[in-house]
Coordinates of C-alpha atoms and ligand atoms in Angstrom, one line a residue:
M1 CA 15.7 -61.5 51.4
P2 CA 12.7 -63.8 51.4
C3 CA 9.9 -61.2 51.6
L4 CA 10.3 -57.8 49.9
V5 CA 7.4 -55.4 49.7
T6 CA 7.7 -52.6 47.1
V7 CA 5.6 -49.4 47.4
G8 CA 5.4 -46.0 45.7
G9 CA 6.8 -43.1 47.7
F10 CA 4.9 -40.3 45.9
F11 CA 1.8 -40.2 43.7
G12 CA 2.2 -43.4 41.7
D13 CA 4.2 -43.6 38.4
E14 CA 7.5 -43.6 40.3
G15 CA 8.8 -46.4 38.0
K16 CA 7.9 -49.3 40.3
G17 CA 7.2 -51.6 37.3
K18 CA 10.7 -51.3 36.0
I19 CA 12.3 -51.8 39.4
I20 CA 10.1 -54.8 40.1
A21 CA 10.8 -56.3 36.6
Y22 CA 14.6 -55.9 37.4
L23 CA 14.2 -57.5 40.8
A24 CA 12.2 -60.4 39.3
K25 CA 15.0 -61.2 36.9
K26 CA 17.8 -60.6 39.4
D27 CA 16.4 -62.2 42.6
N28 CA 14.4 -64.9 41.0
P29 CA 11.4 -65.0 43.4
T30 CA 9.2 -68.1 43.3
I31 CA 6.2 -65.9 43.8
A32 CA 5.3 -62.3 42.8
V33 CA 2.1 -61.2 44.3
R34 CA 0.2 -58.0 43.5
G35 CA -1.5 -55.8 46.1
G36 CA -2.9 -52.3 45.4
V37 CA -6.2 -51.1 44.0
G38 CA -6.7 -52.7 40.6
P39 CA -6.4 -51.9 36.8
N40 CA -6.1 -48.1 37.6
A41 CA -2.4 -48.9 37.9
G42 CA -0.2 -49.1 34.8
H43 CA 3.3 -50.5 34.9
T44 CA 5.7 -50.0 32.0
F45 CA 9.1 -51.6 31.5
T46 CA 11.4 -52.1 28.6
F47 CA 13.4 -55.3 27.9
N48 CA 15.7 -55.7 24.9
G49 CA 14.2 -52.6 23.4
K50 CA 10.6 -53.8 23.6
E51 CA 8.2 -51.9 25.8
H52 CA 5.7 -53.9 28.0
K53 CA 2.8 -52.7 30.0
V54 CA 0.6 -54.4 32.6
R55 CA -2.4 -53.2 34.6
M56 CA -3.5 -56.4 36.3
L57 CA -0.7 -59.0 36.3
P58 CA 2.3 -58.5 38.5
S59 CA 5.2 -56.7 36.9
A60 CA 7.4 -59.8 37.5
I61 CA 6.0 -61.5 34.3
L62 CA 9.3 -61.6 32.4
N63 CA 10.7 -64.2 34.8
P64 CA 9.2 -67.4 33.5
S65 CA 9.8 -69.3 36.7
T66 CA 7.9 -66.8 38.9
R67 CA 4.3 -67.6 39.8
L68 CA 2.1 -64.6 39.4
L69 CA -0.5 -64.0 42.1
I70 CA -3.2 -61.4 42.7
G71 CA -4.2 -60.8 46.3
A72 CA -7.7 -60.7 47.7
G73 CA -7.6 -56.9 48.2
V74 CA -7.1 -56.2 44.5
L75 CA -10.0 -55.4 42.2
V76 CA -10.0 -57.5 39.0
N77 CA -11.3 -56.5 35.6
P78 CA -11.6 -59.9 34.0
K79 CA -11.4 -58.6 30.5
V80 CA -8.1 -56.8 31.2
L81 CA -6.6 -59.7 33.2
L82 CA -7.6 -62.4 30.6
S83 CA -6.1 -60.3 27.7
E84 CA -2.8 -59.8 29.7
I85 CA -2.7 -63.6 30.5
S86 CA -3.0 -64.4 26.8
Q87 CA -0.6 -61.6 25.7
F88 CA 2.1 -62.7 28.0
N89 CA 1.3 -66.4 27.8
T90 CA 1.0 -66.9 31.6
E91 CA -2.0 -69.3 31.7
D92 CA -0.1 -71.9 33.7
R93 CA 1.3 -69.6 36.3
T94 CA -1.4 -67.0 37.0
Y95 CA -3.4 -67.3 40.2
V96 CA -6.3 -65.0 41.4
D97 CA -7.6 -65.0 45.0
S98 CA -11.1 -66.3 45.1
Q99 CA -12.1 -63.2 47.0
C100 CA -10.8 -60.5 44.6
G101 CA -13.5 -58.0 43.8
I102 CA -14.8 -57.8 40.3
I103 CA -15.1 -54.6 38.2
E104 CA -18.1 -54.6 35.9
Q105 CA -19.1 -52.2 33.1
Q106 CA -21.5 -50.4 35.4
H107 CA -18.5 -49.5 37.7
I108 CA -16.6 -48.0 34.8
D109 CA -19.7 -46.1 33.6
R110 CA -20.2 -44.7 37.1
D111 CA -16.5 -43.7 37.4
K112 CA -16.8 -41.8 34.1
S113 CA -20.2 -40.1 34.6
E114 CA -20.0 -38.9 38.2
D115 CA -18.6 -35.4 38.0
H116 CA -17.3 -35.6 41.5
L117 CA -15.1 -38.6 40.5
K118 CA -14.0 -37.9 36.9
G119 CA -14.2 -34.1 37.2
K120 CA -13.0 -33.2 40.7
V121 CA -10.8 -36.1 41.8
G122 CA -9.7 -36.8 38.3
T123 CA -10.0 -40.6 38.6
T124 CA -8.6 -42.9 36.0
G125 CA -12.1 -43.9 35.0
T126 CA -11.3 -47.6 35.3
G127 CA -14.2 -48.3 37.7
T128 CA -12.1 -49.0 40.8
G129 CA -13.7 -46.4 43.1
P130 CA -17.3 -47.4 42.4
A131 CA -16.3 -51.1 42.7
N132 CA -14.6 -50.6 46.1
S133 CA -17.7 -48.6 47.3
D134 CA -19.9 -51.6 46.3
R135 CA -17.5 -53.8 48.1
A136 CA -17.9 -51.8 51.3
F137 CA -21.7 -52.0 50.6
R138 CA -21.3 -55.8 50.4
T139 CA -22.8 -56.0 46.9
L140 CA -19.7 -56.6 44.8
K141 CA -19.2 -59.8 42.9
M142 CA -16.2 -61.9 43.9
A143 CA -13.7 -63.6 41.5
K144 CA -15.0 -67.1 42.5
E145 CA -18.4 -66.2 40.9
I146 CA -16.9 -65.5 37.5
P147 CA -16.7 -68.7 35.3
E148 CA -14.0 -67.2 33.0
L149 CA -11.7 -67.0 36.0
S150 CA -12.3 -70.5 37.4
L151 CA -9.0 -71.8 36.0
Y152 CA -7.0 -69.3 38.0
I153 CA -8.8 -69.3 41.3
E154 CA -6.9 -70.2 44.5
D155 CA -6.3 -69.1 48.1
V156 CA -3.5 -66.6 47.5
S157 CA -2.8 -65.8 51.1
N158 CA -2.2 -69.5 51.8
S159 CA 0.2 -69.8 48.9
V160 CA 2.2 -66.8 49.9
N161 CA 2.4 -67.8 53.6
Y162 CA 3.4 -71.4 52.7
A163 CA 6.1 -70.0 50.4
L164 CA 7.4 -67.7 53.1
D165 CA 7.4 -70.5 55.7
A166 CA 9.6 -72.5 53.3
R167 CA 12.0 -69.5 53.1
E168 CA 11.3 -68.9 49.4
N169 CA 11.7 -65.5 47.8
V170 CA 8.5 -63.6 47.6
L171 CA 8.1 -60.2 45.9
V172 CA 5.1 -58.3 47.0
E173 CA 4.1 -55.6 44.5
G174 CA 2.4 -52.4 45.7
T175 CA 0.7 -50.1 43.2
Q176 CA -0.2 -46.4 43.2
G177 CA 1.8 -44.3 45.7
T178 CA 1.8 -43.2 49.4
Y179 CA 0.1 -39.9 48.7
L180 CA -2.8 -41.5 46.8
S181 CA -3.7 -43.4 49.9
L182 CA -7.3 -42.9 51.0
F183 CA -6.0 -42.6 54.6
H184 CA -2.6 -40.9 54.3
G185 CA -2.9 -38.9 51.0
G186 CA -4.6 -35.6 50.5
Y187 CA -8.2 -36.5 50.7
P188 CA -10.4 -36.3 48.6
F189 CA -7.7 -36.3 45.8
V190 CA -6.8 -39.9 46.5
T191 CA -7.6 -43.4 45.3
S192 CA -10.3 -45.6 46.9
K193 CA -8.2 -47.4 49.5
D194 CA -5.0 -47.3 51.5
V195 CA -2.0 -48.2 49.4
T196 CA 0.9 -48.0 51.9
A197 CA 3.0 -51.0 52.8
S198 CA 0.8 -52.2 55.6
A199 CA -2.2 -52.1 53.3
I200 CA -0.3 -53.9 50.5
C201 CA 0.5 -56.7 53.0
S202 CA -3.2 -56.9 54.0
D203 CA -4.2 -57.1 50.3
V204 CA -2.2 -60.3 49.8
G205 CA -2.9 -61.7 53.3
I206 CA 0.5 -61.6 55.1
G207 CA 1.0 -60.2 58.6
P208 CA 3.6 -57.5 59.4
K209 CA 6.1 -60.0 61.0
K210 CA 6.4 -61.8 57.7
V211 CA 8.1 -58.8 55.9
D212 CA 11.9 -58.6 55.7
E213 CA 12.4 -55.5 53.5
V214 CA 10.2 -52.6 52.4
L215 CA 11.5 -50.9 49.3
A216 CA 10.0 -47.4 48.8
V217 CA 10.3 -46.3 45.2
F218 CA 10.8 -42.6 44.4
K219 CA 11.3 -40.9 41.0
A220 CA 14.1 -38.3 40.8
Y221 CA 11.3 -35.7 40.4
V222 CA 7.6 -35.8 41.3
T223 CA 4.7 -36.3 38.9
R224 CA 0.9 -36.4 39.6
V225 CA -2.1 -37.0 37.4
G226 CA -5.6 -35.9 38.4
G227 CA -6.6 -33.2 40.9
G228 CA -5.0 -32.2 44.2
P229 CA -2.1 -30.1 45.4
L230 CA 1.4 -30.5 44.1
Q231 CA 4.1 -28.4 45.8
N232 CA 6.4 -26.3 43.5
E233 CA 4.5 -27.5 40.4
L234 CA 6.2 -26.5 37.2
D235 CA 4.4 -24.9 34.3
E236 CA 4.0 -27.0 31.2
Q237 CA 6.8 -25.2 29.3
E238 CA 9.3 -25.6 32.2
A239 CA 8.4 -29.3 32.6
K240 CA 8.9 -29.8 28.9
K241 CA 12.2 -28.0 28.9
R242 CA 13.5 -30.3 31.7
G243 CA 12.2 -33.4 30.0
W244 CA 9.8 -34.1 32.8
L245 CA 6.6 -34.0 30.8
E246 CA 5.1 -37.5 31.0
F247 CA 1.8 -39.1 29.9
G248 CA -0.2 -41.6 31.9
S249 CA 0.1 -45.2 30.8
V250 CA -3.5 -46.1 31.5
T251 CA -5.3 -42.8 30.6
G252 CA -2.8 -41.0 28.3
R253 CA -3.3 -37.9 30.4
Q254 CA -0.5 -35.4 30.8
R255 CA 1.2 -35.7 34.2
R256 CA 1.9 -32.6 36.2
A257 CA 5.5 -32.3 37.4
A258 CA 7.5 -30.8 40.2
P259 CA 11.1 -31.2 41.7
F260 CA 11.9 -34.0 44.1
D261 CA 10.1 -33.3 47.5
M262 CA 12.2 -34.2 50.4
E263 CA 9.5 -33.6 53.0
L264 CA 7.1 -36.0 51.2
A265 CA 9.9 -38.5 50.9
K266 CA 10.7 -38.4 54.6
K267 CA 7.1 -38.9 55.5
A268 CA 6.7 -41.8 53.0
V269 CA 9.7 -43.5 54.6
R270 CA 8.0 -43.3 58.0
I271 CA 4.5 -44.4 56.9
N272 CA 5.9 -47.4 55.0
S273 CA 8.7 -48.2 57.4
A274 CA 11.0 -48.3 54.4
S275 CA 14.2 -50.2 54.9
Q276 CA 15.6 -49.5 51.4
L277 CA 14.9 -46.8 48.7
A278 CA 15.0 -46.8 45.0
V279 CA 15.4 -43.7 42.9
T280 CA 14.3 -44.0 39.3
K281 CA 14.9 -41.8 36.2
L282 CA 18.1 -40.3 37.6
D283 CA 19.2 -39.9 34.0
V284 CA 16.2 -37.6 33.3
V285 CA 17.5 -35.1 35.9
F286 CA 21.2 -35.8 35.2
P287 CA 21.5 -36.8 31.6
E288 CA 25.2 -37.6 31.9
T289 CA 24.2 -40.6 34.1
A290 CA 22.2 -42.3 31.3
G291 CA 22.9 -46.1 31.2
M292 CA 25.4 -46.0 34.1
R293 CA 25.6 -49.1 36.2
D294 CA 28.4 -48.2 38.6
Y295 CA 27.8 -45.8 41.5
G296 CA 31.4 -44.8 41.7
K297 CA 31.3 -43.3 38.2
L298 CA 28.3 -41.0 38.8
P299 CA 29.1 -37.3 38.5
D300 CA 29.4 -35.4 41.8
M301 CA 26.0 -33.6 41.4
A302 CA 24.1 -36.9 41.0
R303 CA 25.9 -38.5 43.9
K304 CA 25.2 -35.5 46.1
F305 CA 21.5 -35.8 45.2
I306 CA 21.4 -39.5 46.2
E307 CA 23.4 -38.8 49.4
E308 CA 21.1 -36.0 50.4
I309 CA 18.2 -38.3 50.1
E310 CA 20.0 -40.9 52.3
G311 CA 21.0 -38.2 54.8
E312 CA 17.6 -36.7 55.2
T313 CA 15.6 -40.0 55.3
G314 CA 18.2 -42.1 57.1
V315 CA 17.6 -44.9 54.6
R316 CA 20.0 -46.3 52.0
V317 CA 19.3 -45.9 48.3
T318 CA 20.0 -49.4 47.1
L319 CA 18.7 -49.2 43.5
I320 CA 19.1 -46.3 41.1
G321 CA 17.4 -46.2 37.7
T322 CA 19.5 -44.7 34.9
G323 CA 17.5 -45.6 31.8
P324 CA 14.4 -47.3 30.5
E325 CA 16.0 -50.8 29.9
L326 CA 15.6 -53.3 32.7
D327 CA 19.3 -53.5 33.3
D328 CA 19.8 -49.7 33.4
V329 CA 20.1 -49.9 37.2
I330 CA 22.8 -49.2 39.7
D331 CA 22.4 -52.1 42.2
R332 CA 24.1 -51.2 45.5
R333 CA 22.6 -54.0 47.6
Ligands
LIG1 P1 -8.8 -43.7 40.8 O1 -7.8 -44.6 41.6 O2 -8.9 -44.1 39.4 O3 -10.1 -43.7 41.6 O4 -8.2 -42.3 40.8 C1 -8.0 -41.5 42.0 C2 -6.8 -40.6 41.9 O5 -5.6 -41.5 41.9 C3 -6.6 -39.8 40.6 O6 -5.9 -38.6 40.9 C4 -5.7 -40.7 39.7 O7 -5.0 -40.0 38.7 C5 -4.8 -41.3 40.8 N1 -4.3 -42.6 40.4 C6 -4.9 -43.9 40.5 N2 -4.0 -44.8 40.1 C7 -2.9 -44.2 39.7 C8 -1.6 -44.8 39.3 O8 -1.4 -46.0 39.1 N3 -0.7 -43.8 38.9 C9 -0.9 -42.5 39.1 N4 -2.1 -42.0 39.6 C10 -3.1 -42.9 39.9
LIG2 MG1 1.8 -45.9 36.4

């Protein structure tokens, strides 16, 4: 499976980070390349009991032989990136496209002071919207103009395309989720660009014929932070009772929660042309499944849930998350 693209199937926070971290260990890609918006994303994964978080680097960091690339479509906050590079010791294997857009303090200030953004849309306040608007206005700085990044600059699309031509394994990491897409989500309660599979490919500079597999990641229930509609939203008390109350990894905001939404899932499969699905946090909905790694041992209720998703979407659920640890995965590939 040389080129696998991962995307979020709902509103972000589906657990892509953990699935990607697992795939990076298991499939040993030579390159992991990040698409998506920028440091508004937060990916969390746990390895040997230790929790890790990234906002800029690809979530494949724990595999020391994987090169970590950031595609031209991604906005870079140099401060956040440089601190992650030093935290994870990835100086010698991090590469940033020369044309990544740069987030400056003024973008963060605007994101936090515009009532329309922070108040109505409920942005993460990380400056991504104002930076992308400056980019469309052609006034945004590019990564190649930032001296602190000079060590890491390269042509990422060339690197990715050469690796694919050599039949190497490449993991393309999408961020956010289908329904936060500027084009396909519920405008105006969306992020500042498209984040579906085609857009992620464009972010890193590969054409649609280079992709072998698209993995859409769903959580076993739906969460959403910020404004906008959420079908069958639970009240806080019910969400808490079910153990579905989560807090954002970038903003610490409480996430709204709702049951798994099959209609959203079916549409996400179409928009992304998903060829495989992952379902994360099965153990949160079915506690008996915690830590299970064998599909055959799942209780009937949990298996029925997975089979209903497969029946309705027509796509196989190849990966199932059953706990926070990297290896708490049922891998049916
Ligand atoms: P922005 O991307 O910070 O402009 O925020 C726009 C909308 O997308 C808000 O509703 C955010 O909560 C949401 N959003 C952006 N990135 C993420 C993410 O990584 N996970 C979940 N929600 C996100
Ligand atoms: Mg997140």
